[in-house]
Coordinates of C-alpha atoms in Angstrom, one line a residue:
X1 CA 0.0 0.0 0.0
X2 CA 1.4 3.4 -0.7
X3 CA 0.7 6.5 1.3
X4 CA 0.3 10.0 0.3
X5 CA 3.7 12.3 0.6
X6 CA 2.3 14.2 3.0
X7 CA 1.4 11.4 5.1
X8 CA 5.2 9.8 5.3
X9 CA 6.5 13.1 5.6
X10 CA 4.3 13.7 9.0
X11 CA 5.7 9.8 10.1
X12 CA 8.9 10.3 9.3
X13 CA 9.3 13.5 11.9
X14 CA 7.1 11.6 14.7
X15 CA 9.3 9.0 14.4
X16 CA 12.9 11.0 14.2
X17 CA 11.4 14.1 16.7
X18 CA 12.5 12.6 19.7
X19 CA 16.1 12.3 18.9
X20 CA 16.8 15.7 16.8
X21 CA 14.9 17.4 19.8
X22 CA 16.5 16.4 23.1
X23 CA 14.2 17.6 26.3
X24 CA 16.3 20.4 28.3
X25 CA 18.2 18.5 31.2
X26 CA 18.3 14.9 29.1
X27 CA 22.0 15.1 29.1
X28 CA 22.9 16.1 32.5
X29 CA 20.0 13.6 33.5
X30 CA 21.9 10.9 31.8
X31 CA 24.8 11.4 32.8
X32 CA 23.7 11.8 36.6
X33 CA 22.2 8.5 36.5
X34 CA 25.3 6.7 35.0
X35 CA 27.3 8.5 37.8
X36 CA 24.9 7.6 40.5
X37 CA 24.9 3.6 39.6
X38 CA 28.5 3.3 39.4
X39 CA 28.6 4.7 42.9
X40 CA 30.0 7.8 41.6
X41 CA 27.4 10.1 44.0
X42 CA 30.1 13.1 44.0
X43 CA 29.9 13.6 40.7
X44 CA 26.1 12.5 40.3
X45 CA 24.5 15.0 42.8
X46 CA 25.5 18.2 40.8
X47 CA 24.0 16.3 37.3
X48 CA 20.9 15.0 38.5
X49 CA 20.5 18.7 40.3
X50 CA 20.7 20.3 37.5
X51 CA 18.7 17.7 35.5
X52 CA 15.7 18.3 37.9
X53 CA 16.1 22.0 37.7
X54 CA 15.8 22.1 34.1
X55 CA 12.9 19.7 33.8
X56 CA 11.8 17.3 36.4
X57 CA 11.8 12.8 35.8
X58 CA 11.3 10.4 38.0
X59 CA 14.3 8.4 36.7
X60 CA 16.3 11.4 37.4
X61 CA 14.8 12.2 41.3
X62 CA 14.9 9.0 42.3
X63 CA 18.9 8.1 41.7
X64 CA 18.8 11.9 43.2
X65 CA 17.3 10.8 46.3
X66 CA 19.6 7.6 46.4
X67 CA 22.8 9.8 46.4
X68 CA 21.5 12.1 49.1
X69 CA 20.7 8.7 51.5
X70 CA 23.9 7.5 50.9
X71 CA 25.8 10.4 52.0
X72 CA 23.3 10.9 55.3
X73 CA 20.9 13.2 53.9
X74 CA 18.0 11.4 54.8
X75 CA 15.3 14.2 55.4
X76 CA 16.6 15.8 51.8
X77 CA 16.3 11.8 50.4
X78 CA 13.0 11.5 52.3
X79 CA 10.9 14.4 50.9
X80 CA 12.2 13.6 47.0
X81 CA 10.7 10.1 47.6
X82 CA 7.6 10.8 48.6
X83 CA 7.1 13.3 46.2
X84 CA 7.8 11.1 43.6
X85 CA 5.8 8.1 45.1
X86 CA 2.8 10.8 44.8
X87 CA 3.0 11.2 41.6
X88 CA 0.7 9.2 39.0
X89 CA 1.9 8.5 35.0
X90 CA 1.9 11.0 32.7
X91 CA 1.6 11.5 29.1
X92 CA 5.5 10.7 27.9
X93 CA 6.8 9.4 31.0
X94 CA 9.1 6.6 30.3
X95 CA 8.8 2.9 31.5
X96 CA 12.1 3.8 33.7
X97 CA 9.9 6.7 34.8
X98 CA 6.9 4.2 36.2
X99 CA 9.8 1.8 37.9
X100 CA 11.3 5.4 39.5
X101 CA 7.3 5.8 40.5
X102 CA 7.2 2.3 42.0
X103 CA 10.5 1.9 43.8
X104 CA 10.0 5.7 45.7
X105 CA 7.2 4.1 47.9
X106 CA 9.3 1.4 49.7
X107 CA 12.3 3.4 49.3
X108 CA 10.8 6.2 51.0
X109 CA 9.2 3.8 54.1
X110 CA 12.9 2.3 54.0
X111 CA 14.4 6.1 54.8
X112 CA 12.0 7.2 57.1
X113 CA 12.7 4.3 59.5
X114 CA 16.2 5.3 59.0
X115 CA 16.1 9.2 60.5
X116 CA 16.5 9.7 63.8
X117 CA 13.9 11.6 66.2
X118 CA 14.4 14.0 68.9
X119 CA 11.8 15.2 71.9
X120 CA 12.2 17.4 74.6
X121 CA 10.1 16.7 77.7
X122 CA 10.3 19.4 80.7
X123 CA 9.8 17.7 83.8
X124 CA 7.5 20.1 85.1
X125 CA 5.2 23.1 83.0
X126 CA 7.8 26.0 83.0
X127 CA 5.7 29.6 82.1
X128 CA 7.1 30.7 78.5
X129 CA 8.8 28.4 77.7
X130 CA 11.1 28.4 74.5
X131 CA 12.9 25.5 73.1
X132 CA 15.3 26.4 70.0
X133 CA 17.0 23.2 68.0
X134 CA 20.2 25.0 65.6
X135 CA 18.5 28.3 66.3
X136 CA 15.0 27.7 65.5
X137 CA 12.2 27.9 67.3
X138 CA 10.2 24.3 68.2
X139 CA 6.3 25.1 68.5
X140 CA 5.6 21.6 70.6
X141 CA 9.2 19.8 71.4
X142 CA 7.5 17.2 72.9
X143 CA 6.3 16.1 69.3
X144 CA 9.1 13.9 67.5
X145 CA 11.8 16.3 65.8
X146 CA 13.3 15.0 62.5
X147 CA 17.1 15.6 61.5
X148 CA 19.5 14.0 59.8
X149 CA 22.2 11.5 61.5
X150 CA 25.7 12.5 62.5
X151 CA 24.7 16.0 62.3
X152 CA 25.6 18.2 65.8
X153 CA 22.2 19.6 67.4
X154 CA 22.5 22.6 70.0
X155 CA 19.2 22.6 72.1
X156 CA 18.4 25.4 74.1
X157 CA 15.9 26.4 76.9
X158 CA 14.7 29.5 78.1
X159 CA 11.6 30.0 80.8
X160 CA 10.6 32.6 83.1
X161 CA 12.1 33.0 86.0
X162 CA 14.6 30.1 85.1
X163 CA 18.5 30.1 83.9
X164 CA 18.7 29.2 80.1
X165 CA 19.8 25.6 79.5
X166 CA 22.4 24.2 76.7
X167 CA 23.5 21.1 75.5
X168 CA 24.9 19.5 71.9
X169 CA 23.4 16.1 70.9
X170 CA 24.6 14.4 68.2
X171 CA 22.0 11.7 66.7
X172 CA 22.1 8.1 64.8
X173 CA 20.5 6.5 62.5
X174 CA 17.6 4.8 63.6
X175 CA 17.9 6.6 66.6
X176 CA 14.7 7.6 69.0
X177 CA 16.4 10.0 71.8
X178 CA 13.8 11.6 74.5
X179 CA 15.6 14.9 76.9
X180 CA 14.0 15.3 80.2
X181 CA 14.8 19.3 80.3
X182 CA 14.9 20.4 84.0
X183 CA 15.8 24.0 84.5
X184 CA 17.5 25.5 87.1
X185 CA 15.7 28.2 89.0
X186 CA 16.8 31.9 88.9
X187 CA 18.3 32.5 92.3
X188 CA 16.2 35.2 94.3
X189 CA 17.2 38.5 95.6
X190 CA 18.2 38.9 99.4
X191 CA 17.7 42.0 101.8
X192 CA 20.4 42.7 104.2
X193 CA 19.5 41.8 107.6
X194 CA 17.8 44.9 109.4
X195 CA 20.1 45.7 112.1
X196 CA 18.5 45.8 116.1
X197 CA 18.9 48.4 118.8
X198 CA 21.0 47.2 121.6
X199 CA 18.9 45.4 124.7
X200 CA 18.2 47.8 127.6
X201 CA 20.3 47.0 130.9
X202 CA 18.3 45.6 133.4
X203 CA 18.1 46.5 137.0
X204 CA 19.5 43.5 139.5
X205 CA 18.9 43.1 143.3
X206 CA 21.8 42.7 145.7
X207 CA 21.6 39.0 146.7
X208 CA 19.6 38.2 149.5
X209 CA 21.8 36.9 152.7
X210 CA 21.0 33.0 153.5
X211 CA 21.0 31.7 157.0
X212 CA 23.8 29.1 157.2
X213 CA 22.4 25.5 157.0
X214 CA 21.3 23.3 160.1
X215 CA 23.8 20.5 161.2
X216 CA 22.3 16.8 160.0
X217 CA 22.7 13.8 162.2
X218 CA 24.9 11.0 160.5
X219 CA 24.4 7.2 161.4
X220 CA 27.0 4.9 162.3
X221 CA 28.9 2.8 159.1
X222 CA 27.1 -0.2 158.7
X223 CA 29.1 -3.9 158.7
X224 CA 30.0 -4.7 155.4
X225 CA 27.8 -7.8 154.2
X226 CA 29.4 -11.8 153.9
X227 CA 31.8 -11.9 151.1
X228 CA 32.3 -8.0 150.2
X229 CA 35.9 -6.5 151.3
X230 CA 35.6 -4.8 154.4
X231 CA 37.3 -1.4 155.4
X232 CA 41.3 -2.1 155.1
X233 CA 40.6 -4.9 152.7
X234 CA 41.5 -4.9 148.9
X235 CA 39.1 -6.5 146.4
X236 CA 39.9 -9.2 144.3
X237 CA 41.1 -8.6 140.2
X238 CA 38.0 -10.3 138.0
X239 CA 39.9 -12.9 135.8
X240 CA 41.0 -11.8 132.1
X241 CA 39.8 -14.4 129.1
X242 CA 42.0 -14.8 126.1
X243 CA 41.2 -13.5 122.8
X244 CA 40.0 -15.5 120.3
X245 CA 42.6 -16.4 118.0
X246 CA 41.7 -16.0 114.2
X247 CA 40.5 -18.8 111.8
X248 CA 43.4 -19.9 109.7
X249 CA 43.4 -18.7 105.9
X250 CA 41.9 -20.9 102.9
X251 CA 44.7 -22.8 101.8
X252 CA 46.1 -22.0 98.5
X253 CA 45.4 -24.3 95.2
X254 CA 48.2 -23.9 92.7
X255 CA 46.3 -26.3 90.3
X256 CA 43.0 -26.3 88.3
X257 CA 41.5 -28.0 85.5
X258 CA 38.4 -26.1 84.3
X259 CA 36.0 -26.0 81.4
X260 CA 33.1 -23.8 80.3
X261 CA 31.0 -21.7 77.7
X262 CA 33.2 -19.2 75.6
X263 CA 32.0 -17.3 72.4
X264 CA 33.1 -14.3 70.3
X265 CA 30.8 -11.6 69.3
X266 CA 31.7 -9.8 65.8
X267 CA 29.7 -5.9 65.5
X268 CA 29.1 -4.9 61.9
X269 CA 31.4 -2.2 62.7
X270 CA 34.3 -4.7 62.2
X271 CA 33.1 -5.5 58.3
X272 CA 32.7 -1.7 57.9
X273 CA 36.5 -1.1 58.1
X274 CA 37.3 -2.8 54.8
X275 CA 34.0 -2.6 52.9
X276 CA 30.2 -1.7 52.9
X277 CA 27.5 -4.0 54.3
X278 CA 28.5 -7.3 56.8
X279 CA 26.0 -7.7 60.4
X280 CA 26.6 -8.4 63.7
X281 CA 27.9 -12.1 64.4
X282 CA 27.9 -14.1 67.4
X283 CA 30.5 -17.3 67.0
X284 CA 29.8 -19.9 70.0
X285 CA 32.0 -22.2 71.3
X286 CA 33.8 -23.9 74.7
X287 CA 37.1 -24.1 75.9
X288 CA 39.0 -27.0 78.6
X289 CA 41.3 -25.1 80.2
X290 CA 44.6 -25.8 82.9
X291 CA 46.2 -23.5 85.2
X292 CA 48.7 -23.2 87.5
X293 CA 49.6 -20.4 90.1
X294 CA 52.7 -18.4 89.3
X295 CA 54.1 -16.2 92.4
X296 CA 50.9 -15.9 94.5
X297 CA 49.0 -13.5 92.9
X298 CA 49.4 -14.5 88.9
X299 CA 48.1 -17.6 86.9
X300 CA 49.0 -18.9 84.0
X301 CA 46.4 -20.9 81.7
X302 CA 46.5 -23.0 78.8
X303 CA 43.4 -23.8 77.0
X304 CA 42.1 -25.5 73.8
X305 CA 38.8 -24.6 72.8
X306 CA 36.4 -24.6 69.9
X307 CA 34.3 -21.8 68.0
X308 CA 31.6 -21.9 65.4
X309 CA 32.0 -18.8 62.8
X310 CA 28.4 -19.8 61.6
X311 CA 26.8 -16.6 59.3
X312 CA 23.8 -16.5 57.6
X313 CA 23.6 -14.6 53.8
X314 CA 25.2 -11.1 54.4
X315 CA 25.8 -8.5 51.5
X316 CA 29.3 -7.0 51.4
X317 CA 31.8 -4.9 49.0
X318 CA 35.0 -4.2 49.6
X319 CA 35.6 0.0 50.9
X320 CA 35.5 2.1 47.5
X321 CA 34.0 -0.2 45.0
X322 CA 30.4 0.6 43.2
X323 CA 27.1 -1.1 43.9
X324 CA 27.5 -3.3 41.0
X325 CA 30.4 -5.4 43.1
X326 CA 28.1 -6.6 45.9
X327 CA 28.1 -9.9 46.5
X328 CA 26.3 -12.2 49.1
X329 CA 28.7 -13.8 51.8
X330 CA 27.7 -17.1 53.4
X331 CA 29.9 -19.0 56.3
X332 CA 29.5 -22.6 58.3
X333 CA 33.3 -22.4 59.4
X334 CA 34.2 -24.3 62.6
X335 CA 37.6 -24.1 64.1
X336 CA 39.7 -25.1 67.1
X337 CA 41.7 -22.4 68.9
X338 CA 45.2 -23.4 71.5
X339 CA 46.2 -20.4 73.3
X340 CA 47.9 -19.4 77.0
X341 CA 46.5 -16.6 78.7
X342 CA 48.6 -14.5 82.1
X343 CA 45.7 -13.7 84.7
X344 CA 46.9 -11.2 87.4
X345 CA 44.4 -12.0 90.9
X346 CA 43.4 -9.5 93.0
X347 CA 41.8 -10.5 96.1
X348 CA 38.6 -8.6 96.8
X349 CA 38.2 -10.4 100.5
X350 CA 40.7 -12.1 103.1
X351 CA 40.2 -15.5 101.7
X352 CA 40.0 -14.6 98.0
X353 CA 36.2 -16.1 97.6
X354 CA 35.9 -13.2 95.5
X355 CA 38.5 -11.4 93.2
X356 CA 39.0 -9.6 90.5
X357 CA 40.9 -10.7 87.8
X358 CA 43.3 -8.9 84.9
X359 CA 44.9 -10.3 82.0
X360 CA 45.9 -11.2 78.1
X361 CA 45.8 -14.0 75.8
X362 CA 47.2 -15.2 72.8
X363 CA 47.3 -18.1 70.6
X364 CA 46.7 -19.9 67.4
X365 CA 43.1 -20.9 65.4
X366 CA 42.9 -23.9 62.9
X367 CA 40.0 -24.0 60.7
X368 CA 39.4 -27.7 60.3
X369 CA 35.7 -27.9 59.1
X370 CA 33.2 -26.0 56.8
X371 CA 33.3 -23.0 53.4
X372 CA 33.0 -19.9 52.8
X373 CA 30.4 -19.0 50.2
X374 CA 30.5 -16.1 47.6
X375 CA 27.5 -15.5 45.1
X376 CA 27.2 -12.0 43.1
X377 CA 24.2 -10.3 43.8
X378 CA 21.4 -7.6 42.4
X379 CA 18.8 -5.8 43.5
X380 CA 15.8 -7.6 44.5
X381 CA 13.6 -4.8 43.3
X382 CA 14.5 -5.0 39.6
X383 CA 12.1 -5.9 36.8
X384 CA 13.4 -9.0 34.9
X385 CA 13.7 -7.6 31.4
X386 CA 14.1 -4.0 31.8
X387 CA 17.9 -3.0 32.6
X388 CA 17.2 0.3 33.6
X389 CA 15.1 -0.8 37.2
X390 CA 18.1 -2.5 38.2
X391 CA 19.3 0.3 40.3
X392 CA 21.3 0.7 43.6
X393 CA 18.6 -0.1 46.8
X394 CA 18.4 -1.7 50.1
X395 CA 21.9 -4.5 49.9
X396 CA 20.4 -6.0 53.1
X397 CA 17.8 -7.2 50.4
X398 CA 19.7 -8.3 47.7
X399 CA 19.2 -11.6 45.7
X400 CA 21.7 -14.3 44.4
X401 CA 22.6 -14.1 40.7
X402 CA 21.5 -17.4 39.1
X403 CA 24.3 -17.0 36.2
X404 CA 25.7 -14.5 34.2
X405 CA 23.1 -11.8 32.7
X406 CA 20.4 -14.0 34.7
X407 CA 18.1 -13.0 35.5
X408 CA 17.8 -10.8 32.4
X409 CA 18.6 -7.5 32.3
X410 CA 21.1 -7.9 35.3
X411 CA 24.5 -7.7 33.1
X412 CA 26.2 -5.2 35.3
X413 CA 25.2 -7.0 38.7
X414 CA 25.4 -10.3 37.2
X415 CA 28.4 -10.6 35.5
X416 CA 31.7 -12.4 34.3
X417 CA 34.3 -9.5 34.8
X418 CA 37.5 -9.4 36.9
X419 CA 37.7 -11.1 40.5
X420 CA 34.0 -12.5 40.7
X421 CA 33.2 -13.3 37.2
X422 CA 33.0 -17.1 38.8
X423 CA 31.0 -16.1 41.5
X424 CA 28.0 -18.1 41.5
X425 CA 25.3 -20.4 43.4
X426 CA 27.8 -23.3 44.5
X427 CA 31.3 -21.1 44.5
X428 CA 33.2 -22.3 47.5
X429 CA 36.2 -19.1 48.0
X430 CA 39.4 -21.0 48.3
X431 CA 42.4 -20.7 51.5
X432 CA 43.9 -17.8 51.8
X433 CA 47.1 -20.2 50.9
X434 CA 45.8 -20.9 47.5
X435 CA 46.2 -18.7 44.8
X436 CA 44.2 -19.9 41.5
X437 CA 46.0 -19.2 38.4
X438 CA 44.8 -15.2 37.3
X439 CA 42.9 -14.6 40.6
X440 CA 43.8 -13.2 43.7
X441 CA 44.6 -14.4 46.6
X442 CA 42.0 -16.9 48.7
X443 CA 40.3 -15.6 51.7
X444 CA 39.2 -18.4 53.8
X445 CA 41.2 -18.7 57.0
X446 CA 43.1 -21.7 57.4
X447 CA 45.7 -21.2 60.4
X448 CA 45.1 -17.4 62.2
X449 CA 46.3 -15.6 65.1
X450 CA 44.4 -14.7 68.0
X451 CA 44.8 -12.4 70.7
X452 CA 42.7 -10.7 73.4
X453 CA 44.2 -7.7 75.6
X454 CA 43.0 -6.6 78.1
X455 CA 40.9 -9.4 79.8
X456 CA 39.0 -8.7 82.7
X457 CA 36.7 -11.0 84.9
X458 CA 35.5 -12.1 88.6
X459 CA 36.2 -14.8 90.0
X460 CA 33.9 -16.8 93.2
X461 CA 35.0 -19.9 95.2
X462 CA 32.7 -20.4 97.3
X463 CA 34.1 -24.2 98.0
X464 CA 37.6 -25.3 99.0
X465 CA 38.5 -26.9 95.4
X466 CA 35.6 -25.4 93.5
X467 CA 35.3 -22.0 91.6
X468 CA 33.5 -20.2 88.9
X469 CA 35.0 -17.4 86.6
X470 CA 33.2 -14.6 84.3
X471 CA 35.1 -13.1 82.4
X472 CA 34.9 -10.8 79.0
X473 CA 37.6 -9.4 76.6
X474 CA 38.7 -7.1 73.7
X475 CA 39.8 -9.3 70.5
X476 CA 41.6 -7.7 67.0
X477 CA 37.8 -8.6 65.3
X478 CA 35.4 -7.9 68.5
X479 CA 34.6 -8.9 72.1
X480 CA 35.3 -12.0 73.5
X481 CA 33.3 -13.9 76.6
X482 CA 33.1 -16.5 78.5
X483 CA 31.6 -18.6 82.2
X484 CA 33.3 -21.6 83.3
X485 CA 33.9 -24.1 86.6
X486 CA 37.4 -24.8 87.5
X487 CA 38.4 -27.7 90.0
X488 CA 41.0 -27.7 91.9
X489 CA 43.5 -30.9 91.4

């Protein structure tokens, strides 16, 4: 079929309109968006800025809003999302447009859980009362305050008749933090005491002459009674008792063989220091211990004992690297640890049922049992099929990468580049003595130091040959603790 000129002219500009006529802020917009999923926020923030100045999108707010979050600008991050997540489709918004319309709404539940609240409570009504946060006025402080994490807060108080009150607060994420304000009282003025005239002599009579006293009859010393000294006679000294002697001190145990309950806690902190993501870890375990008394007051212990690095599926990327290199990290290690330990005892009582204990430790770990799992991961709010919803969100919520490119669309999460192009369901990470041929260096432990300085505990014997031992301790990778029996031998 053939269509009139006019017609195909008219299709041919519909059709080639959109590319000859670029939309004001399309470029920076593009750019910005590159910038923000290769982690590049610096550089994004300034782009997408300007993008949304020009002409606001969706799919340019939204990778926006994702920059400000990750830098801490939550309440900035906040109110972008829920604009967006307000908004409805309109004519020429893009399919990235409707997923930037979609992912606001959890996104911006996800932030607002994540800003930290502030209230100030007075204690009692105070009359005027004025309560300023960063110089501005609050209208009711006991209603929850918003601000962003990290940031320094200067609260001040004024009321009548009360001294102004200051203090600097600085809030975390997450964080719910309630002031009780209590002010101070003005100190009142004082008169000066009002001074009195001198008291008026009084007039005192000569004192009347008594007439001296009459003579009283005395009667005779009576006979001192049957077994009471008599005049002349000296009585006897009462008898003096010994004092009791004191009970002779526990005797000393310079042997014991103990066991107990030991574990290691791991904060998220700890993963923080080399990369982004990692949780809080608690690794069980036990320990058989033996220890012998060394000048009185110091013990030294050897122990082997046993520990259980068991973690469930935790995103992480190393410090510096963009979204695109998370990965999911899975662990069912178990080791055995030998190590001596120099305990310093310091009685808290004469018989050392209680005392308070000091030391170190050091030693040796040998990871005998279990892997170390490594799968690449993407965002679990993507669209199959449609590359551009697979955008930076939530790691704790991450999936597993079936395969390269799979699930489709995920090529820059899912991928066979550099380090982890292997890094799929079933990858086992090798020692940290292998090195596979073009690939660096394995990280599962194998042999690894320990140590823990200080260590500080309590000890009770409440028996002879029996006592019991609490003690907790600073490690290289967190806190260490542990309560166990000891016996003596």
């Amino acid at each position: 079929m053939r269509l009139p000129i006019a017609s195909l002219v008219g299709l041919l500009a519909v059709l080639f309109a959109h590319p000859a006529l670029a939309a004001p802020g399309d470029k920076e917009a593009n750019q910005g968006i590159n910038a923000a999923k290769g982690g590049f926020c610096k550089r994004a923030i300034p782009l997408l800025e300007s993008a949304e100045s020009q002409r606001h999108r969706p799919s340019s707010a939204v990778p926006l809003a994702d920059c400000y979050a990750k830098q801490g600008e939550l309440l900035k991050a906040s109110e972008i999302y829920h604009a967006v997540a307000s908004e409805k489709k309109e004519r020429g918004y893009t399919a990235r447009d409707v997923a930037a319309i979609t992912s606001a709404k959890k996104k911006a539940a996800q932030t607002d859980a994540r800003i930290p609240t502030l209230v100030v409570k007075p204690v009692e009504p105070y009359e005027g009362l004025v309560v300023e946060i960063n110089g501005e006025a609050i209208g009711d402080p006991s209603t929850p305050q918003r601000f962003d994490p990290g940031v320094q807060l200067v609260v001040v108080a004024r009321a009548e008749g009360h001294e102004e009150s200051s203090q600097k607060i600085t809030l975390k994420e997450k964080q719910r933090r309630e002031i009780k304000l209590r002010l101070k009282p003005k100190p009142a003025a004082t008169k000066p005491p009002e001074k009195k005239p001198p008291p008026r002599p009084v007039a005192t009579k000569p004192p009347e002459k008594k007439p001296p006293p009459r003579p009283v009859a005395t009667k005779p010393p009576e006979k001192p009674a049957e077994g009471e000294p008599g005049a002349g006679e000296v009585a006897e000294r009462p008898v003096e008792m010994p004092e009791p002697t004191a009970p002779p001190r526990r005797r000393q145990r310079d042997v014991w063989l103990g066991a107990g309950f030991q574990g290691f806690f791991i904060p998220q902190i700890a993963f923080q220091l080399l990369g982004e993501g990692g949780r809080n870890v608690f690794v069980p375990g036990g320990d058989i211990a033996l220890s012998t008394r060394l000048g009185g007051r110091f013990d030294l212990v050897f122990s082997v004992a046993y520990a259980r690095f068991q973690m469930p599926e935790t995103p992480f990327k190393p410090k510096g690297h963009p979204d695109t290199d998370y990965e999911i990290v899975e662990s069912d290690l178990q080791a055995l640890q030998a190590g001596a330990r120099l305990v310093w005892n310091i009685p808290l009582d004469r018989d050392e049922v209680f005392a308070f204990r000091l030391g170190a430790g050091i030693g040796v770990g040998w990871t005998f049992l279990g892997d170390l799992y490594r799968t690449q991961a993407y965002p679990a709010d993507a669209v199959p099929g449609d590359p551009s919803s697979f955008v930076p969100g939530d790691p704790y919520r991450y999936k597993k990468c079936r395969g390269p490119n799979d699930p489709a669309g995920s090529f820059r999460y899912c991928n066979q580049l550099d380090y982890d192009a292997d890094h799929y369901p079933g990858y086992v990470e090798p020692s940290w003595f292998t090195r596979p041929s073009g690939k660096p260096q394995g990280l599962k432990p194998v042999v690894y130091p320990w140590l823990v300085l200080p260590e500080i505990g309590l000890a009770l014997r409440p028996w002879d040959r029996v006592a019991f031992d609490l003690r907790v301790g600073a490690s290289v990778t967190g806190l260490l603790g542990g309560l166990g029996m000891r016996v003596a031998l």
